[in-house]
Short mmCIF file of C-alpha atoms (C1' of nucleotides) in Angstrom, two decimals:
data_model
loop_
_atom_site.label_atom_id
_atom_site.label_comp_id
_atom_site.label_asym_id
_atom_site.label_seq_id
_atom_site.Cartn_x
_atom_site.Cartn_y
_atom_site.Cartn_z
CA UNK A 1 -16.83 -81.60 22.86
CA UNK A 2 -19.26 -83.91 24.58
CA UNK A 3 -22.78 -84.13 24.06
CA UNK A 4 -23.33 -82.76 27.67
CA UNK A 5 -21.04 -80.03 26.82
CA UNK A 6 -22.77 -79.14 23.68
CA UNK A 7 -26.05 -78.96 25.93
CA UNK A 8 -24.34 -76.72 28.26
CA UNK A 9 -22.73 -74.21 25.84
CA UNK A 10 -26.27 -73.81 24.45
CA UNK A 11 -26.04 -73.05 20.70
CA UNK A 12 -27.83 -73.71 18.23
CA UNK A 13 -30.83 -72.15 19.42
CA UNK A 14 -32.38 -69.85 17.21
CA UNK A 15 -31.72 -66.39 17.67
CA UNK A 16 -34.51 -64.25 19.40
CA UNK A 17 -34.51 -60.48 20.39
CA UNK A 18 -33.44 -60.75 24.15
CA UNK A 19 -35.01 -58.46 26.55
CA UNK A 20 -38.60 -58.98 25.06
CA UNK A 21 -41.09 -61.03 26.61
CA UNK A 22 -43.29 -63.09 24.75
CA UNK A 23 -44.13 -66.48 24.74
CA UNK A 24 -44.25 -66.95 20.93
CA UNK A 25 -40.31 -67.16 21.34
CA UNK A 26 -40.57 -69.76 23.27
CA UNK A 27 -42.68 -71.69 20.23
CA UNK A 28 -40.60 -70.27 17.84
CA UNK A 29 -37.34 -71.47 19.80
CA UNK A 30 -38.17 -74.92 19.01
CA UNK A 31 -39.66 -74.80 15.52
CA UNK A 32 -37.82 -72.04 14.34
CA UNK A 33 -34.64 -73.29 13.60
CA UNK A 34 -33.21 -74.00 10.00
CA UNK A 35 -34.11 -78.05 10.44
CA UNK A 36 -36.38 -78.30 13.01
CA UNK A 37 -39.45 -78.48 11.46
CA UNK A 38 -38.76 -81.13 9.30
CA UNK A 39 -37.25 -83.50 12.34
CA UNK A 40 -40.39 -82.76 13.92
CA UNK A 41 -42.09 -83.85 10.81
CA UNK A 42 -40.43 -87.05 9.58
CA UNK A 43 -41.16 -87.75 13.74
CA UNK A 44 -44.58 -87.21 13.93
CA UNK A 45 -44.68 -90.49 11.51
CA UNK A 46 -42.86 -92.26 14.71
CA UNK A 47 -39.80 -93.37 15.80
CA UNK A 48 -37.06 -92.91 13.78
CA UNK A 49 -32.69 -93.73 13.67
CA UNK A 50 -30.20 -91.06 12.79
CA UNK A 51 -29.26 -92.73 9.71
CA UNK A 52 -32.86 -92.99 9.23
CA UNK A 53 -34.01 -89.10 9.42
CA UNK A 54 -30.25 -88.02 7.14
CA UNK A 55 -31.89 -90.02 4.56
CA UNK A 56 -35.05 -88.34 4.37
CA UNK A 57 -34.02 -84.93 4.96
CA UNK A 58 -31.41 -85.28 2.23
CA UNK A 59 -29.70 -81.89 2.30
CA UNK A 60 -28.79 -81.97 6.34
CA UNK A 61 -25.38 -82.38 7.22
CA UNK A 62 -24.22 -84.87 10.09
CA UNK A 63 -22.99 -82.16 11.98
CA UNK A 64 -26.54 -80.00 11.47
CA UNK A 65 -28.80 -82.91 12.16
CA UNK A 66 -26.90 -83.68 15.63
CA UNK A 67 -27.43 -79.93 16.41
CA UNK A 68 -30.84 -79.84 15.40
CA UNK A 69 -31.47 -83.19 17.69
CA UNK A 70 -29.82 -82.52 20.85
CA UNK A 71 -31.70 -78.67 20.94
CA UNK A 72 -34.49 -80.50 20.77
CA UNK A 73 -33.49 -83.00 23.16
CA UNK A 74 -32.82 -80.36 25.61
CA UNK A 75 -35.93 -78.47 24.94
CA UNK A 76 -38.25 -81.35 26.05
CA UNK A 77 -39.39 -82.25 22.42
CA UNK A 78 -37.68 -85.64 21.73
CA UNK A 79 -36.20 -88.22 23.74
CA UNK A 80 -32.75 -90.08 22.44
CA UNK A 81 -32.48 -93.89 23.32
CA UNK A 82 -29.30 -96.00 22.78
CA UNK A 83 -29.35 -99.52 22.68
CA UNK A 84 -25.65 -100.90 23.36
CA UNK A 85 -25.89 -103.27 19.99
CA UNK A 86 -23.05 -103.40 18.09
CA UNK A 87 -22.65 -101.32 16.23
CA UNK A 88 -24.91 -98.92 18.44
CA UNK A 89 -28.53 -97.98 17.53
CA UNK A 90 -30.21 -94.83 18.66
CA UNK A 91 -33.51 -93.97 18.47
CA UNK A 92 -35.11 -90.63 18.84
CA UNK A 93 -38.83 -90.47 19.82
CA UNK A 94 -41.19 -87.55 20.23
CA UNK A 95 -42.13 -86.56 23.96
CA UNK A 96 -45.71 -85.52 24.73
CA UNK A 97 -44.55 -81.57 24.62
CA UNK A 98 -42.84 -82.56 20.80
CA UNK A 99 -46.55 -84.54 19.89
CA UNK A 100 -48.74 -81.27 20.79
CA UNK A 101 -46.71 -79.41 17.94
CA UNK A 102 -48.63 -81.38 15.75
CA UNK A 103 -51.87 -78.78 15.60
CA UNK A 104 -49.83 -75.90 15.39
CA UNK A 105 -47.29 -77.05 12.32
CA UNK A 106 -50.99 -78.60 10.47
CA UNK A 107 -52.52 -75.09 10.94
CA UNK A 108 -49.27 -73.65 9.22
CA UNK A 109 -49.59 -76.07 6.45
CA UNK A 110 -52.91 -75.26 5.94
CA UNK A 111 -52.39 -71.16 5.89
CA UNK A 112 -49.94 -71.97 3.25
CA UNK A 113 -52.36 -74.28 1.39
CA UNK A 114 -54.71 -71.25 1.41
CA UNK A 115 -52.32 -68.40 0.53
CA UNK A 116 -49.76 -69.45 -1.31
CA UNK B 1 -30.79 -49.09 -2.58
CA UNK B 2 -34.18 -47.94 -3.00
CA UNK B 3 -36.96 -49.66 -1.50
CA UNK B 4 -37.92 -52.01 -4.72
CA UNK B 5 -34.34 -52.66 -5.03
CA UNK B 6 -34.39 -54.71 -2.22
CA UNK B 7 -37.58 -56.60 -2.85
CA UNK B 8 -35.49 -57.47 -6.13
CA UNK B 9 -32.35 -58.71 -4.14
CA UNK B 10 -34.92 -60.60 -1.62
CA UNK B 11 -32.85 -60.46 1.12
CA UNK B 12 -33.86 -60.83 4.73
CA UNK B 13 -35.99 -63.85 4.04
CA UNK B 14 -35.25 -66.12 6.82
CA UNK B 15 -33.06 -69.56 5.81
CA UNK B 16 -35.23 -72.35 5.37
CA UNK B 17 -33.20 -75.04 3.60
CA UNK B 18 -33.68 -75.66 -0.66
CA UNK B 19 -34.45 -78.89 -2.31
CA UNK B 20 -36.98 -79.79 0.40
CA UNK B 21 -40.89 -79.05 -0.24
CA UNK B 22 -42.75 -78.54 2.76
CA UNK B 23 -45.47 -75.80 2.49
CA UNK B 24 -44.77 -75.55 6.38
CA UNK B 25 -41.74 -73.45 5.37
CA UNK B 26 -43.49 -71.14 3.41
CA UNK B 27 -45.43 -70.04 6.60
CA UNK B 28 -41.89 -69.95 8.35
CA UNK B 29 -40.27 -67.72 5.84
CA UNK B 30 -42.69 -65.56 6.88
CA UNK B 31 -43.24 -65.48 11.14
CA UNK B 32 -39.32 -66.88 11.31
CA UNK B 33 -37.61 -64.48 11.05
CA UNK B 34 -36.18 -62.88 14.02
CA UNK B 35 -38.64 -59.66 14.32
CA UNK B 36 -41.79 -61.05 12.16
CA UNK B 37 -43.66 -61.85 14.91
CA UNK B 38 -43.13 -59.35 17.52
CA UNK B 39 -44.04 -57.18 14.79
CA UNK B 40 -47.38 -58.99 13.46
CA UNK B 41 -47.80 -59.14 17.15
CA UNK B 42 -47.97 -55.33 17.21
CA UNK B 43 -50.76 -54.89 13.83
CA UNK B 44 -52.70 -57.53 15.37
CA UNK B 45 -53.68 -54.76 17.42
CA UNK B 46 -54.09 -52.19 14.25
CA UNK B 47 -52.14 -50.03 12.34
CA UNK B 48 -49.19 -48.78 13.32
CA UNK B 49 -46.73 -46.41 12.01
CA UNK B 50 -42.89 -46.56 11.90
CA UNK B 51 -41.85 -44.85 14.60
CA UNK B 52 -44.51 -46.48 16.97
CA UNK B 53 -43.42 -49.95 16.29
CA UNK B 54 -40.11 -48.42 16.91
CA UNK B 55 -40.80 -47.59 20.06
CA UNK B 56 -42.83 -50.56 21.00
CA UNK B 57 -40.62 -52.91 19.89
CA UNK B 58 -37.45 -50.91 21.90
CA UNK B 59 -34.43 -53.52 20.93
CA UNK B 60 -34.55 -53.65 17.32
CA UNK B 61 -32.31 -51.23 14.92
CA UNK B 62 -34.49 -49.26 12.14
CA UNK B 63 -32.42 -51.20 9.45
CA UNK B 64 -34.01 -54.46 10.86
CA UNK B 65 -37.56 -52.90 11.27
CA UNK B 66 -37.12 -51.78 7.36
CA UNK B 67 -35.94 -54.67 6.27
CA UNK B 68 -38.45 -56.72 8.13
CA UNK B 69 -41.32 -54.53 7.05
CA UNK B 70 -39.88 -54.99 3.71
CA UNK B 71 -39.89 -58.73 3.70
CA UNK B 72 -43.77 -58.34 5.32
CA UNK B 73 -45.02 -56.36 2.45
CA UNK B 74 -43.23 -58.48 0.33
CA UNK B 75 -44.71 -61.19 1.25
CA UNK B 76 -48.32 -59.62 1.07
CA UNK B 77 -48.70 -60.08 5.17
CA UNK B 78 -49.01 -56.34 5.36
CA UNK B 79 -49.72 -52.67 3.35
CA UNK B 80 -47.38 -50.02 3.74
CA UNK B 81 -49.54 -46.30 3.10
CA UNK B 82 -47.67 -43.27 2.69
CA UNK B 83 -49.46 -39.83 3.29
CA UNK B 84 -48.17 -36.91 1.35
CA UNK B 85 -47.75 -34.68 4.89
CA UNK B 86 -45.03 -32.66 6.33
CA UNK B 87 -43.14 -34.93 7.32
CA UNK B 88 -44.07 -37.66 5.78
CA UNK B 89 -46.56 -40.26 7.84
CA UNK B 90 -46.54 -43.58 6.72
CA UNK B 91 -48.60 -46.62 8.14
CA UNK B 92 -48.50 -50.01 8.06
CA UNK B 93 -51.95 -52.28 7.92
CA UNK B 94 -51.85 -55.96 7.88
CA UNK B 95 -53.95 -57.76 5.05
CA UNK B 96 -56.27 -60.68 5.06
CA UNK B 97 -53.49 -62.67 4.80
CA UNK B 98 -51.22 -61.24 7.16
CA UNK B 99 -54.57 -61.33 9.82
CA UNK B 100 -54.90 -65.20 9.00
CA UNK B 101 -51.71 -65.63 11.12
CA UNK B 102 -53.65 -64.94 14.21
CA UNK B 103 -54.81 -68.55 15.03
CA UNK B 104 -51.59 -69.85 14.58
CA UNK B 105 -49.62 -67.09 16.57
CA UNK B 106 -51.97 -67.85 19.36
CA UNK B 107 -51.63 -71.22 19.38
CA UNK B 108 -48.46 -71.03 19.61
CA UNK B 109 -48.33 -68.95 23.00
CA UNK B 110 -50.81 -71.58 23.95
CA UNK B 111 -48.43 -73.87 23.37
CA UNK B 112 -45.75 -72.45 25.60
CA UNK B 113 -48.42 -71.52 28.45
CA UNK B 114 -49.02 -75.48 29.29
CA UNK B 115 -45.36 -76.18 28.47
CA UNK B 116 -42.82 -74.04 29.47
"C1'" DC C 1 -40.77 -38.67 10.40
"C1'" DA C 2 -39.24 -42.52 8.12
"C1'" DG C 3 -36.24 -44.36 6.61
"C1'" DT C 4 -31.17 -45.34 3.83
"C1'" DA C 5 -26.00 -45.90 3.65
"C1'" DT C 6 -21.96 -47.96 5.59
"C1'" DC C 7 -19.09 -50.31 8.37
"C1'" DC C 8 -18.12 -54.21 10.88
"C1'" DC C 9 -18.25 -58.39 13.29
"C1'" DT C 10 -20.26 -62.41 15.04
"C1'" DC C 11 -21.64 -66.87 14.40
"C1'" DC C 12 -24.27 -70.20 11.72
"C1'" DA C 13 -24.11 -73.86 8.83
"C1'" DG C 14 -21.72 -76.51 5.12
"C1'" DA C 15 -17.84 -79.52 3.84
"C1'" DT C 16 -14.85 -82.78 5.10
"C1'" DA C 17 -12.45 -86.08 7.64
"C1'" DC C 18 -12.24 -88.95 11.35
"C1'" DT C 19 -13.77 -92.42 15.39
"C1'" DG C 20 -15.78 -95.54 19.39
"C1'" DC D 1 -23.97 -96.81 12.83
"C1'" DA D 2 -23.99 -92.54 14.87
"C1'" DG D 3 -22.03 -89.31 15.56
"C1'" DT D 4 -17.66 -85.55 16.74
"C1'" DA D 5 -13.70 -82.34 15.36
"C1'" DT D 6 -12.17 -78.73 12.73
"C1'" DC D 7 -12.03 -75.19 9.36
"C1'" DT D 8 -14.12 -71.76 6.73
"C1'" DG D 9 -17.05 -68.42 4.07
"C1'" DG D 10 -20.75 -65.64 3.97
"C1'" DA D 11 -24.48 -63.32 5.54
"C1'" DG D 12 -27.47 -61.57 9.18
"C1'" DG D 13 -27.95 -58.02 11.88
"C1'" DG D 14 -26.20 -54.24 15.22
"C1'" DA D 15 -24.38 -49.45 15.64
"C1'" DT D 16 -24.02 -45.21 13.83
"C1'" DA D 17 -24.54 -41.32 10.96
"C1'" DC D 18 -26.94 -39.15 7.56
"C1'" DT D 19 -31.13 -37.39 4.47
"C1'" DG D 20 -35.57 -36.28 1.51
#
DNA sequence: CAGTATCCCTCCAGATACTG
DNA sequence: CAGTATCTGGAGGGATACTG
């Protein structure tokens, strides 16, 4: 399966109740997912490799941590960049849309902070 | 199983991956999971009994609203009251806690209103 | 009314091995 | 280095029927 295929087919994306509207599943789509919040947080520190982002989130397999980037990919949150070196480098970069999650997963760290 | 039964067997708590600390997740254990938050969405407007947030919330099975109620109460976001009538009426309240997610839930549908 | 008890099945996510 | 391919187990969650 190709990447674009993988895109296509969809999965990975966090399971939601269909048939109810409400725009918190659209947050929750994004962040929601097993791994997503802490790509989005080792990110937020910049621009980080593959390689990079397995070493710091220890526990993620290959396989998880390529489904975890390209749903965020295709959501609008990151950007992937290949340089043809050899061997190849990627880099994966927050978008604009990924950056304004910032407030919302601070605010969850803080309600934690206070109740937990 | 009886109700405290499965508190004890803690089940229904979303999967947020172990070895990792990330007080982020602790907020996610709790608004992750599939029905939390059209369900917090529903006592943000008051208290609600079982068969209202039945009805309100049309797709989900009354095994998932128990369990997720469960999980809720567990996690001190809500109270569950049970009245002594014929039949029984029982309500569900959220607590301080459980009204402390507010901010966050909204900023989240903020989030997807300049987004998506 | 407010749940519980079962059955069942999908599908996620881990492990592992492999490759351009 | 940065992934993909494949297999698999287990659990989440739906449907349904039943009950104090």
């Amino acid at each position: 399966m190709t990447r674009s295929d993988a895109v296509e087919a969809n999965n990975y994306i966090p399971k939601v109740p269909e048939h109810i509207e409400c725009s918190i599943e659209k947050t929750l789509e994004v962040i929601g997912g097993k791994w997503s919040f802490l790509v989005l947080r080792e990110l937020f520190e910049g621009t980080k490799r593959f390689g990079e982002l397995q070493r710091q989130i220890r526990t993620i397999s290959p396989k998880s941590l390529s489904d975890t980037l390209r749903h965020l990919e295709a959501s609008g949150i990151l950007e992937r960049h290949a340089y043809p070196t050899v061997p190849v480098t990627v880099e994966y970069t927050l978008t604009p849309k990924g950056q304004d999650l910032h407030q919302i997963l601070h605010d969850m760290k803080l309600w934690a902070a206070k109740w937990t």
